[in-house]
Coordinates of C-alpha atoms and ligand atoms in Angstrom, one line a residue:
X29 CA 96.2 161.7 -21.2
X30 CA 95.4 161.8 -17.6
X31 CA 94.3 158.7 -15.8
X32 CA 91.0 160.2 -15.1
X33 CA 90.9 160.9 -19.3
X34 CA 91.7 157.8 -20.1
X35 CA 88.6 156.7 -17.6
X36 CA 86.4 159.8 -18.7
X37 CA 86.9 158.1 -22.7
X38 CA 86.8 154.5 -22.0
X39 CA 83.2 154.7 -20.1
X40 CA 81.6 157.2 -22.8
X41 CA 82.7 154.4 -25.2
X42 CA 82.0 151.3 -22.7
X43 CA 78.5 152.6 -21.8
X44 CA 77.4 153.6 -24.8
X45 CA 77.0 157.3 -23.8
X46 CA 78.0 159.4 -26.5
X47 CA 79.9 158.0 -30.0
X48 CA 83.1 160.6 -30.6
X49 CA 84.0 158.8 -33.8
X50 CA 82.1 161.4 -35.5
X51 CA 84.0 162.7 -38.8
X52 CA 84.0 166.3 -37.0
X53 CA 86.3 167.5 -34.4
X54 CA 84.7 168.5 -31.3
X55 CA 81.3 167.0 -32.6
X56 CA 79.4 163.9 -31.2
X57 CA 76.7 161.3 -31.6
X58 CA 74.8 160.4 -28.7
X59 CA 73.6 156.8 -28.5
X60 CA 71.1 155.4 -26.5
X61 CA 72.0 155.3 -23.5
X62 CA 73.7 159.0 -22.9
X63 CA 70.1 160.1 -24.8
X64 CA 68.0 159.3 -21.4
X65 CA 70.4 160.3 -18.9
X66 CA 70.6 163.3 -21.5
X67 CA 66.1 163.3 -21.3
X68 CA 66.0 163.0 -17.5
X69 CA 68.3 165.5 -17.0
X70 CA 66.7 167.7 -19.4
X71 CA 63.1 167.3 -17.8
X72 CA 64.9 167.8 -14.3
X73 CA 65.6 171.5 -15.6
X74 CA 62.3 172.0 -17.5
X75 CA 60.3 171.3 -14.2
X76 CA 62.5 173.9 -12.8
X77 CA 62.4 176.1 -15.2
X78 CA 58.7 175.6 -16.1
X79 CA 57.3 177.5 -12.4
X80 CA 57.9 180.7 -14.1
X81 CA 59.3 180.6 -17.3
X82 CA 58.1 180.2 -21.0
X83 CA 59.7 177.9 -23.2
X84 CA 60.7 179.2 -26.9
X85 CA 62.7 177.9 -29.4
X86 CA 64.3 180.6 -32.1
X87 CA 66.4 180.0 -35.5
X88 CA 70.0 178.1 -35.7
X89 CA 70.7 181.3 -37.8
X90 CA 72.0 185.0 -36.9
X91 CA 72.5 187.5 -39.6
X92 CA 76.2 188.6 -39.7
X93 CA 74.7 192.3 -39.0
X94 CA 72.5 191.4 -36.0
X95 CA 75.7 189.4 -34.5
X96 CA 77.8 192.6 -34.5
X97 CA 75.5 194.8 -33.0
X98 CA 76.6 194.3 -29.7
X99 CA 80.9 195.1 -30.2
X100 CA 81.9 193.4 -26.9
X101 CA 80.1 190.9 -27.3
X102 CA 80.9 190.1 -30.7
X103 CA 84.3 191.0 -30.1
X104 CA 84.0 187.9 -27.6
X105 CA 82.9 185.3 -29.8
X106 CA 84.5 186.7 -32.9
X107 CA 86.8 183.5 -32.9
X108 CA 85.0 181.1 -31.8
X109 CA 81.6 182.1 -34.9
X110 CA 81.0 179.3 -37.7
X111 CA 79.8 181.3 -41.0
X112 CA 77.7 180.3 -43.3
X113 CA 78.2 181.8 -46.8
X114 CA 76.6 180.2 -49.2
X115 CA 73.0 179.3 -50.1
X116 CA 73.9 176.1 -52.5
X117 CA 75.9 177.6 -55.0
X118 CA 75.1 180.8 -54.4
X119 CA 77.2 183.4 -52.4
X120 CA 74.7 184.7 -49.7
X121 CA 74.7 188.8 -49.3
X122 CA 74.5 188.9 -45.9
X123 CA 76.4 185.8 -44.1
X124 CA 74.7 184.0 -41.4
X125 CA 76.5 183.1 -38.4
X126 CA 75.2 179.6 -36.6
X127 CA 74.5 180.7 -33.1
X128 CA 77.4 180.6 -30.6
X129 CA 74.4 181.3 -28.1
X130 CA 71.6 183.6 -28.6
X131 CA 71.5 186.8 -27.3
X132 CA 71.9 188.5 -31.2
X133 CA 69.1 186.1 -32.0
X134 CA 66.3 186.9 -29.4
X135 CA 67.1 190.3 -28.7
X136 CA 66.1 191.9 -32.4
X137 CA 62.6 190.4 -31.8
X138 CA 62.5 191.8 -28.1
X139 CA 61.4 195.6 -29.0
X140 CA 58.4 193.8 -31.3
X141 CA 57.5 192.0 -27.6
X142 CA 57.8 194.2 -24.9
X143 CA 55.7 197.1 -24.5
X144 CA 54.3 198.5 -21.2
X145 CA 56.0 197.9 -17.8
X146 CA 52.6 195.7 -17.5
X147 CA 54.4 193.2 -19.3
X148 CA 57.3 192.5 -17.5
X149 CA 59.2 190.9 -16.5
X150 CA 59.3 188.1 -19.2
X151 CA 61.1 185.0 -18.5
X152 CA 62.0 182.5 -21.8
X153 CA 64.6 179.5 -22.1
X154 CA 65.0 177.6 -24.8
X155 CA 67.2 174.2 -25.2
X156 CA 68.6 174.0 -28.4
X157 CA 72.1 173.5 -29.9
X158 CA 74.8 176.0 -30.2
X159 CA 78.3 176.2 -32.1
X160 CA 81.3 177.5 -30.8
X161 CA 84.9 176.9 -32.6
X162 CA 86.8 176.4 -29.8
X163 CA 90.4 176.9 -30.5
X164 CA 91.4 175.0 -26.6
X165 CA 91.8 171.1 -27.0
X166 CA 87.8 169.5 -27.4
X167 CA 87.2 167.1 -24.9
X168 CA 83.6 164.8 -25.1
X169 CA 80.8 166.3 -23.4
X170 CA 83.4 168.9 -21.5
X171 CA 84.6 171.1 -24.3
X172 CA 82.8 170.9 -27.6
X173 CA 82.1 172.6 -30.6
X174 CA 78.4 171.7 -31.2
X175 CA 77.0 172.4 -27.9
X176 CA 74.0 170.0 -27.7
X177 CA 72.2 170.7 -25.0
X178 CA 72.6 174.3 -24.5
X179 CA 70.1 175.4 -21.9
X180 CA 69.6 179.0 -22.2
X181 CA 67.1 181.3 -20.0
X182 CA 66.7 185.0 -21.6
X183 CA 64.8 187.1 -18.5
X184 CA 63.7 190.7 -19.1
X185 CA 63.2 193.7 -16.3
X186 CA 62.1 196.8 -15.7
X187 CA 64.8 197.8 -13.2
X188 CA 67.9 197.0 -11.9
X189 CA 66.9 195.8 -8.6
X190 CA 64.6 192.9 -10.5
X191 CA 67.7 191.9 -12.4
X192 CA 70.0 191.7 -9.8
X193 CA 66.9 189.3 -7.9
X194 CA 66.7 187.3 -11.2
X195 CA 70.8 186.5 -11.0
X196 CA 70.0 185.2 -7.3
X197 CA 67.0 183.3 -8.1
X198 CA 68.9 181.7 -11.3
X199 CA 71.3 180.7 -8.8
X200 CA 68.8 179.0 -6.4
X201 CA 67.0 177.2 -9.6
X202 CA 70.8 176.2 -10.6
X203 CA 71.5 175.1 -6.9
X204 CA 68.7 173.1 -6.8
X205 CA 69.0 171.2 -10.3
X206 CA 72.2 170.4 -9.1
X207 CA 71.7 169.5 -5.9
X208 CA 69.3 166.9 -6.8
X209 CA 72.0 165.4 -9.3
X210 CA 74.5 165.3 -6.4
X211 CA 77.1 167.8 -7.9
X212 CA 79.1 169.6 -5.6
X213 CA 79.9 173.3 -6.8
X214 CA 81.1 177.0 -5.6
X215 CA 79.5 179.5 -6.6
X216 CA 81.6 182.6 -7.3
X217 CA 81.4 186.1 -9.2
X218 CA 84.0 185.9 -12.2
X219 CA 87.0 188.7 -12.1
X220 CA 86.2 191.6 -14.7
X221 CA 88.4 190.0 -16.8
X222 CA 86.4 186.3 -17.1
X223 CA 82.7 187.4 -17.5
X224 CA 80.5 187.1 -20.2
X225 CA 81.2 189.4 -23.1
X226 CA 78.3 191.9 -22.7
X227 CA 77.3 191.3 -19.1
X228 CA 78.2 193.7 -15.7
X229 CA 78.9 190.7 -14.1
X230 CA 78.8 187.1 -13.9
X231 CA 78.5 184.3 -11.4
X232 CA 79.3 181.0 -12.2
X233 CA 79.2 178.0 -10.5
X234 CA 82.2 174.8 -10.7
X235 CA 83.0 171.4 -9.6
X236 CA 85.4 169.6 -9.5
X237 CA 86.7 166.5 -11.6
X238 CA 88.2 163.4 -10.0
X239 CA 91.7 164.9 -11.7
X240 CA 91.8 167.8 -9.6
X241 CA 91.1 170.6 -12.3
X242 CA 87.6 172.4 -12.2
X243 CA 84.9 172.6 -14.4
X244 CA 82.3 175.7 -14.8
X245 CA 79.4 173.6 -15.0
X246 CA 76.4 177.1 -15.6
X247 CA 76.9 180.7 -15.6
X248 CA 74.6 183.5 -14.5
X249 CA 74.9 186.8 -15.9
X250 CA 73.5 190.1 -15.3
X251 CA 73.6 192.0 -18.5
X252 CA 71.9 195.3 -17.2
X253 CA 70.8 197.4 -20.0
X254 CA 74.2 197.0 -22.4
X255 CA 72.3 195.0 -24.9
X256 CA 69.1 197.2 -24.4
X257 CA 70.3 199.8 -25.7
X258 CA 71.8 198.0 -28.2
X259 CA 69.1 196.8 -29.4
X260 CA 67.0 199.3 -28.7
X261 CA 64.2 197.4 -26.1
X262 CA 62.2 199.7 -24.1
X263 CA 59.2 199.6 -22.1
X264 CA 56.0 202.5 -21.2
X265 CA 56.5 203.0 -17.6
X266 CA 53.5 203.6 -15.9
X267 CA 54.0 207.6 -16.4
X268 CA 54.2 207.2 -20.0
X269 CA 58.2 207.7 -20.4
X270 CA 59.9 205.2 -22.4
X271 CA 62.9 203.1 -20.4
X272 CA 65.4 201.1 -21.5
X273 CA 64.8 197.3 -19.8
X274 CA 67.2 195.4 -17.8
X275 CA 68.4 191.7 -18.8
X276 CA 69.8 188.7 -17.4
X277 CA 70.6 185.9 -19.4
X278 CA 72.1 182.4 -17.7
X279 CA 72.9 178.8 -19.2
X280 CA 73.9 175.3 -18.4
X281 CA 75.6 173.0 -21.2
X282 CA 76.5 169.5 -21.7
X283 CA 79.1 169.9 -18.7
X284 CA 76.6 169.0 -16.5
X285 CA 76.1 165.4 -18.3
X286 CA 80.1 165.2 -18.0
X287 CA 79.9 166.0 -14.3
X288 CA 77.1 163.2 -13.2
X289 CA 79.5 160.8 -15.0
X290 CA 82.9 162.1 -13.7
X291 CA 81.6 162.9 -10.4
X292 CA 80.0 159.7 -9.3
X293 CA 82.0 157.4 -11.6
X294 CA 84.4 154.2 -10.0
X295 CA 86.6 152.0 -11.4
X296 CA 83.6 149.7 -12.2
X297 CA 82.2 152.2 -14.5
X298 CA 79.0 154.8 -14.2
X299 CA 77.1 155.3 -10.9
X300 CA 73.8 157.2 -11.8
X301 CA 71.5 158.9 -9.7
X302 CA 68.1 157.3 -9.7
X303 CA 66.5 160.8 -10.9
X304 CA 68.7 160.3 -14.5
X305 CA 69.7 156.7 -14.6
X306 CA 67.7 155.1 -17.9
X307 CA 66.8 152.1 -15.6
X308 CA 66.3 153.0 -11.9
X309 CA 66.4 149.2 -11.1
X310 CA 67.3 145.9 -13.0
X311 CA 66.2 142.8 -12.8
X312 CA 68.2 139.1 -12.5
X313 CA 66.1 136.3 -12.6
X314 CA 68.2 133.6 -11.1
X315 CA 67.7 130.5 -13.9
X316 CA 67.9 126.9 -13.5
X317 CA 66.4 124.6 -16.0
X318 CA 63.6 123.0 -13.4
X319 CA 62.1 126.4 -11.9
X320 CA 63.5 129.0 -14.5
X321 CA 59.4 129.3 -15.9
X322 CA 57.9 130.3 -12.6
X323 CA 61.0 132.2 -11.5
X324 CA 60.5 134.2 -15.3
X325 CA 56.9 134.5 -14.8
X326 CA 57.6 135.9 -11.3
X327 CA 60.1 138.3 -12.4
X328 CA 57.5 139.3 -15.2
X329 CA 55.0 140.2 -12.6
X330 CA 57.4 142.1 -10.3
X331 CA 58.4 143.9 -12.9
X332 CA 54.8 144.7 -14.2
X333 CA 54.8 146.0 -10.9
X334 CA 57.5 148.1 -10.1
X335 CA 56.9 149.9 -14.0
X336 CA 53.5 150.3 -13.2
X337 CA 54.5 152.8 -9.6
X338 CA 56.3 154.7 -12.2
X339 CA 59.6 153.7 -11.5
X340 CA 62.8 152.7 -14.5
X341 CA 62.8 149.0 -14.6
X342 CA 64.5 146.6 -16.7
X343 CA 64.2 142.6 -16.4
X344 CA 67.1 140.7 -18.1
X345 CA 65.8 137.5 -18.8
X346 CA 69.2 137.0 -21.6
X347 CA 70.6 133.9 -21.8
X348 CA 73.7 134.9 -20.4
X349 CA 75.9 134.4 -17.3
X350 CA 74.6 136.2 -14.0
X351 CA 78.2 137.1 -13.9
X352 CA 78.5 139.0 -17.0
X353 CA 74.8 140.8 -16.8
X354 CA 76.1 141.8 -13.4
X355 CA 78.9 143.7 -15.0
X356 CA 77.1 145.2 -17.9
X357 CA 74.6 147.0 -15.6
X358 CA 77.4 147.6 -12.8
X359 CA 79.1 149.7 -16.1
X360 CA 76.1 151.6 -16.9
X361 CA 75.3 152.7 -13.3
X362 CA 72.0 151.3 -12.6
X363 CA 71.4 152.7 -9.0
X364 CA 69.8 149.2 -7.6
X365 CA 69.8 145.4 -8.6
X366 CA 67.1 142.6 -7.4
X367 CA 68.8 138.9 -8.0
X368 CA 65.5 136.9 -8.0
X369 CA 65.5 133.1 -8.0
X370 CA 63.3 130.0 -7.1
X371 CA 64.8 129.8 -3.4
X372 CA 64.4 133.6 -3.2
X373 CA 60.2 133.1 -4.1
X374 CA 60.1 130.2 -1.7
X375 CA 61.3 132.4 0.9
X376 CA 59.6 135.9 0.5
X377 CA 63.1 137.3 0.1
X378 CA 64.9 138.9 -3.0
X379 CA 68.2 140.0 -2.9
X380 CA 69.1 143.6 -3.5
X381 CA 73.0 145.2 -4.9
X382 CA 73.4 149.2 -4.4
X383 CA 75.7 150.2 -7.1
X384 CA 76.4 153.3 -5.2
X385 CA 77.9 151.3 -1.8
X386 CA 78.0 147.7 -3.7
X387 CA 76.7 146.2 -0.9
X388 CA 74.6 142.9 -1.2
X389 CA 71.4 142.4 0.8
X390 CA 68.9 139.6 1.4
X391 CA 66.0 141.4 2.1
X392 CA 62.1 140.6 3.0
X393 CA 60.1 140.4 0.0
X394 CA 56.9 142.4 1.0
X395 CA 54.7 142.2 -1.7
X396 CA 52.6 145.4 -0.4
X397 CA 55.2 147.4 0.9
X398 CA 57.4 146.5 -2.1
X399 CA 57.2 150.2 -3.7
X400 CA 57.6 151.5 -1.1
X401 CA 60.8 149.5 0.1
X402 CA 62.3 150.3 -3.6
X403 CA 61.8 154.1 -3.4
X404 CA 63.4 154.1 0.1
X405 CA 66.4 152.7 -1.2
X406 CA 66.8 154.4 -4.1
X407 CA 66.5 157.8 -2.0
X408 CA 69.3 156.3 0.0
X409 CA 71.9 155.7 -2.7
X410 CA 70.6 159.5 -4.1
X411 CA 71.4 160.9 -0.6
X412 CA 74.8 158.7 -0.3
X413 CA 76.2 159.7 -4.0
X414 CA 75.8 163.2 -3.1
X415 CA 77.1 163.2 0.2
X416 CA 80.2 161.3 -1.0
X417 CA 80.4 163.9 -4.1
X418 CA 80.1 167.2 -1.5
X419 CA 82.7 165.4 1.0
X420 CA 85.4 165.1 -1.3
X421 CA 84.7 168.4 -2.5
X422 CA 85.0 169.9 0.3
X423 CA 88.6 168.0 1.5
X424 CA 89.9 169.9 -1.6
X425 CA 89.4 172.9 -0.6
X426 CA 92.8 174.2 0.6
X427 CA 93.2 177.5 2.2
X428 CA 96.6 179.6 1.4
X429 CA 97.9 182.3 3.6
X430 CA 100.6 183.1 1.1
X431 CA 101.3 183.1 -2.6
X432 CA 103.9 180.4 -2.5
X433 CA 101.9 178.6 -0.7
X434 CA 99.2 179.0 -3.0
X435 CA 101.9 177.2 -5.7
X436 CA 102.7 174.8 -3.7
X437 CA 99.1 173.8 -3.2
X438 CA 98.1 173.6 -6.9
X439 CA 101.4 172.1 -8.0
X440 CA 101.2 169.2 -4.9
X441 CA 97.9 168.3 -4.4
X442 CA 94.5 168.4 -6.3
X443 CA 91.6 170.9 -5.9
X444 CA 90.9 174.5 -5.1
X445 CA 93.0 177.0 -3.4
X446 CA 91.1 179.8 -1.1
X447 CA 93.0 183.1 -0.4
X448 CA 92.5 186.3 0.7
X449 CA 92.0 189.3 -2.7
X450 CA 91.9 192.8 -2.2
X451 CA 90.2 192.3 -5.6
X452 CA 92.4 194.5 -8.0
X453 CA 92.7 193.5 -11.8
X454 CA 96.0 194.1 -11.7
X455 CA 97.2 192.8 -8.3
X456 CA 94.8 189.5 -9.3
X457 CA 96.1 189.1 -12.7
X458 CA 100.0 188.8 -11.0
X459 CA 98.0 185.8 -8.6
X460 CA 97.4 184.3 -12.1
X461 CA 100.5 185.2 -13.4
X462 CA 102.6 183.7 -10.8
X463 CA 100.3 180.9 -9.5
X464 CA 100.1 179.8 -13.5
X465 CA 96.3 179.0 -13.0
X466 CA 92.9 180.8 -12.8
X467 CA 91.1 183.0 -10.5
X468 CA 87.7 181.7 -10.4
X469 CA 86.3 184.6 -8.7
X470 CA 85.4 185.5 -5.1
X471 CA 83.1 183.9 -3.5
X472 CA 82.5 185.6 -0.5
X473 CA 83.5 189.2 1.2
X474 CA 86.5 189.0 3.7
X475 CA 86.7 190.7 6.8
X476 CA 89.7 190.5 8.8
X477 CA 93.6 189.8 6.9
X478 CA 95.7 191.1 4.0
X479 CA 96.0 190.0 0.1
X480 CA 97.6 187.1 -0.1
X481 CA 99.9 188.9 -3.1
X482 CA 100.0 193.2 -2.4
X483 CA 99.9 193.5 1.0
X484 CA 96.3 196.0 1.2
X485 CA 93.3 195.0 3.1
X486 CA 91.9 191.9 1.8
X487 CA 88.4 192.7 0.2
X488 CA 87.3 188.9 -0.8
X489 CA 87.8 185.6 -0.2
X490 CA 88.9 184.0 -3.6
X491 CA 89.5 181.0 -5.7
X492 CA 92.0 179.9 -7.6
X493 CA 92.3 176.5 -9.5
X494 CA 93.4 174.6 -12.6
X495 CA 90.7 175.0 -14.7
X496 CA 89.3 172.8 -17.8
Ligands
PR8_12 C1 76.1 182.1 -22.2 N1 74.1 183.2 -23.0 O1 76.3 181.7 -23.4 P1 78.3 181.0 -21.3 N2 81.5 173.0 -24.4 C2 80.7 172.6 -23.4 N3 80.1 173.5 -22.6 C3 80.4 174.8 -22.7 C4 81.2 175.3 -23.8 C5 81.8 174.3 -24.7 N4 82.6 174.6 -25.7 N5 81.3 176.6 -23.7 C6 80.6 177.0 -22.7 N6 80.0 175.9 -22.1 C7 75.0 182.9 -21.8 C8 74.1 182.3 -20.8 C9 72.9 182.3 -22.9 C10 73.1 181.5 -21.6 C11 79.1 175.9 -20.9 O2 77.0 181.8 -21.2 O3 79.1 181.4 -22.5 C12 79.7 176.5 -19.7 O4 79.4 175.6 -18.6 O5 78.9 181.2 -20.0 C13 79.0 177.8 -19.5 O6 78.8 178.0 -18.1 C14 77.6 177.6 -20.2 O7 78.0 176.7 -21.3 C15 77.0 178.8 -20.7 O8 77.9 179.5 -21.5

């Protein structure tokens, strides 16, 4: 197990995230605390999502027929599909697959829903769970067989043109959802040979964990009118002809859970953004015997406060050691700490801990510009965690001018290689072959140089990396 592992285990265990003790392979329990990072990040996307889409929620199930409808896609989930067979003891006649995502289950009911171009275009996601058996080693929250917070948007069109828009606005509703999380990613479109089964193409965007190795964090995919004819949706133009729609389909998992925590993360454990973290700010009354009733009462009342502006607050008024509450909420990532005691009162001041920068301040307590004081610094340690996150990203990104270089990068240092790709499937899968890792996909057209492997005019700037 890597270092970064071993970390990745420990705090999901430590912080009471997620529970992986679970009697199922690649299945988990989330507790607590990993349920409201899991809720704010969830109602992060649902604003997002909410301008201009509808939410839906369909059936776990997918009749065996329905799921083979489509042959590539089917063909690329055939492995990965959990049957059911039986209804109690009897032996169903028509197995139901339990969804490995949705496509076979919303598109059937599409034709019954779109009728004149008037309609469109339609827009739906839905957050449900999904259920792939992945035959890769399962890794908590990164690879798993119950997906549980599969975030699926389903967009219908009448033409190409609003498809290929939809794929770019997807990506600017992505790009924001991450950016206010503070995780750094590339956005690339996947080689022929790594899209979506189904799809003309696919963009997808990674990060990168603390190991070096990255990790496709959402996917956006343009599925033109392959599953439309499939399934047989088609829409009255406004000349009366009948016209096959065009579809895009894009999704975020619990990767994105895994990143915040990976991404952020120090040796002291979690380091949340405010706009997840279950409690924004903590509490520490400091107690001794004489003032510990006015300093609790105090505390009581700032807290009433600070709960009542609508911000995460927790007071900890345990009978424990200041030293050991200190540690517990350094663990869990709570983005600010006031340490509150009688001197503190006397003096107007409070003092404040940022768990992004750990640094300790005694600041002026000003009881009307209090909110406001809080809010500032929490936008700070938002702003910091993701400026940190995007630097480091960035330092490891290495450009290659040839293949062996290419090697030596991945096998030396950590991060993502960048090389010139006259974009051939052929020439690209000898990149792979050679390099021994993956072509994320290109990421922008080049304009001057050679591939980095054949020699021809270079087409693209690419990626390569070790991949989860
Ligand atoms: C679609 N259909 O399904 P996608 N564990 C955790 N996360 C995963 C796993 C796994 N086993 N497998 C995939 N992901 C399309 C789009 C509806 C929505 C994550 O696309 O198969 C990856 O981050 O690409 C991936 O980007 C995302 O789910 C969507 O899955």
């Amino acid at each position: 197990m890597s270092k970064f592992s071993e970390w990745f285990h420990n705090i999901l265990e430590e912080a009471e995230i997620i529970d992986t003790r679970y009697p199922i392979k690649g299945m988990h329990v989330w507790q607590p605390q990993g349920f409201k990072i899991r809720k704010h990040t969830l109602s992060l996307l649902r604003e997002l999502l909410d301008e201009d889409h509808d939410e839906v929620l369909f059936p776990l199930l997918i009749p065996e027929d329905e799921l083979a409808k489509e042959a590539i896609h089917v063909k690329g989930f055939e492995e990965e599909v959990y049957w059911i067979t039986h209804g109690g003891l009897t032996p169903l006649n028509k197995k139901l697959a339990l969804r490995p995502t949705s496509e076979t289950a919303m598109y059937p009911m599409f034709p019954l829903w779109v009728r004149s171009h008037t309609d469109l275009p339609m827009r739906f996601y839905q957050v449900v769970n999904t259920f792939r058996y992945e035959t890769k080693h399962t890794r908590p929250l990164i690879r798993v067989r119950e997906i549980t917070t599969f975030k699926e948007a389903h967009t219908i069109h009448t033409d190409s043109e609003g498809a290929r828009q939809q794929v770019e606005r997807a990506i600017e509703i992505y790009s924001s959802f991450f950016d206010q999380l503070g995780i750094p990613y590339v956005v690339t479109r996947r080689p022929e040979w790594d899209k979506f089964p189904g799809a003309d193409y696919t963009m997808a965007f990674d990060t990168l964990l603390p190991d070096g190795k990255t990790l496709q964090i959402g996917t956006v995919h343009n599925l033109g009118q392959t599953f439309a004819r499939t399934f047989d949706i088609t829409y009255e133009t406004a000349e009366g002809e009948h016209e096959y729609v065009y579809q895009t389909c894009y999704g975020l998992s619990d990767r994105v859970i895994a990143s915040i925590i990976g991404i952020h993360g120090d040796s002291s454990g979690l380091k949340l953004p405010p706009i997840v973290a279950p409690y924004q700010v903590v509490i520490i009354p400091v107690l001794f015997k004489k003032t510990a009733q006015e300093v609790l009462d105090f505390c009581k009342q700032l807290q009433n406060k600070i709960k009542k502006a609508g911000l995460r607050v927790h007071l900890d008024d345990r009978d424990l050691r200041a030293g050991k509450k200190y540690y517990e909420w350094e663990m869990r990532g709570v983005p600010l700490r006031l340490e509150i005691g009688p001197r503190d009162i006397e003096n107007k001041k409070m003092v404040t801990l940022r768990r992004d920068t750990m640094e300790k301040e005694i600041v002026d307590y000003r009881e009307d510009a209090l909110i406001n004081d809080l809010n500032m610094i929490l936008d700070d340690i938002a702003r910091n965690l993701k400026e940190k996150a995007w630097e480091n990203f960035q330092e490891n990104i290495h450009p290659a001018k040839t293949l062996e270089d290419a090697k030596n990068i991945i096998t030396n240092e950590k991060g993502i290689v960048s090389f010139s790709w006259c974009g051939d499937e052929a020439c690209g899968i000898e990149i792979e072959e050679y390099v021994t890792v993956d072509i994320l996909g290109v990421n922008e057209e080049a304009t001057e140089g050679k591939c980095i492997n054949c020699g021809k005019n270079a087409q693209h700037v690419a990626l390569l990396a070790k991949t989860y």
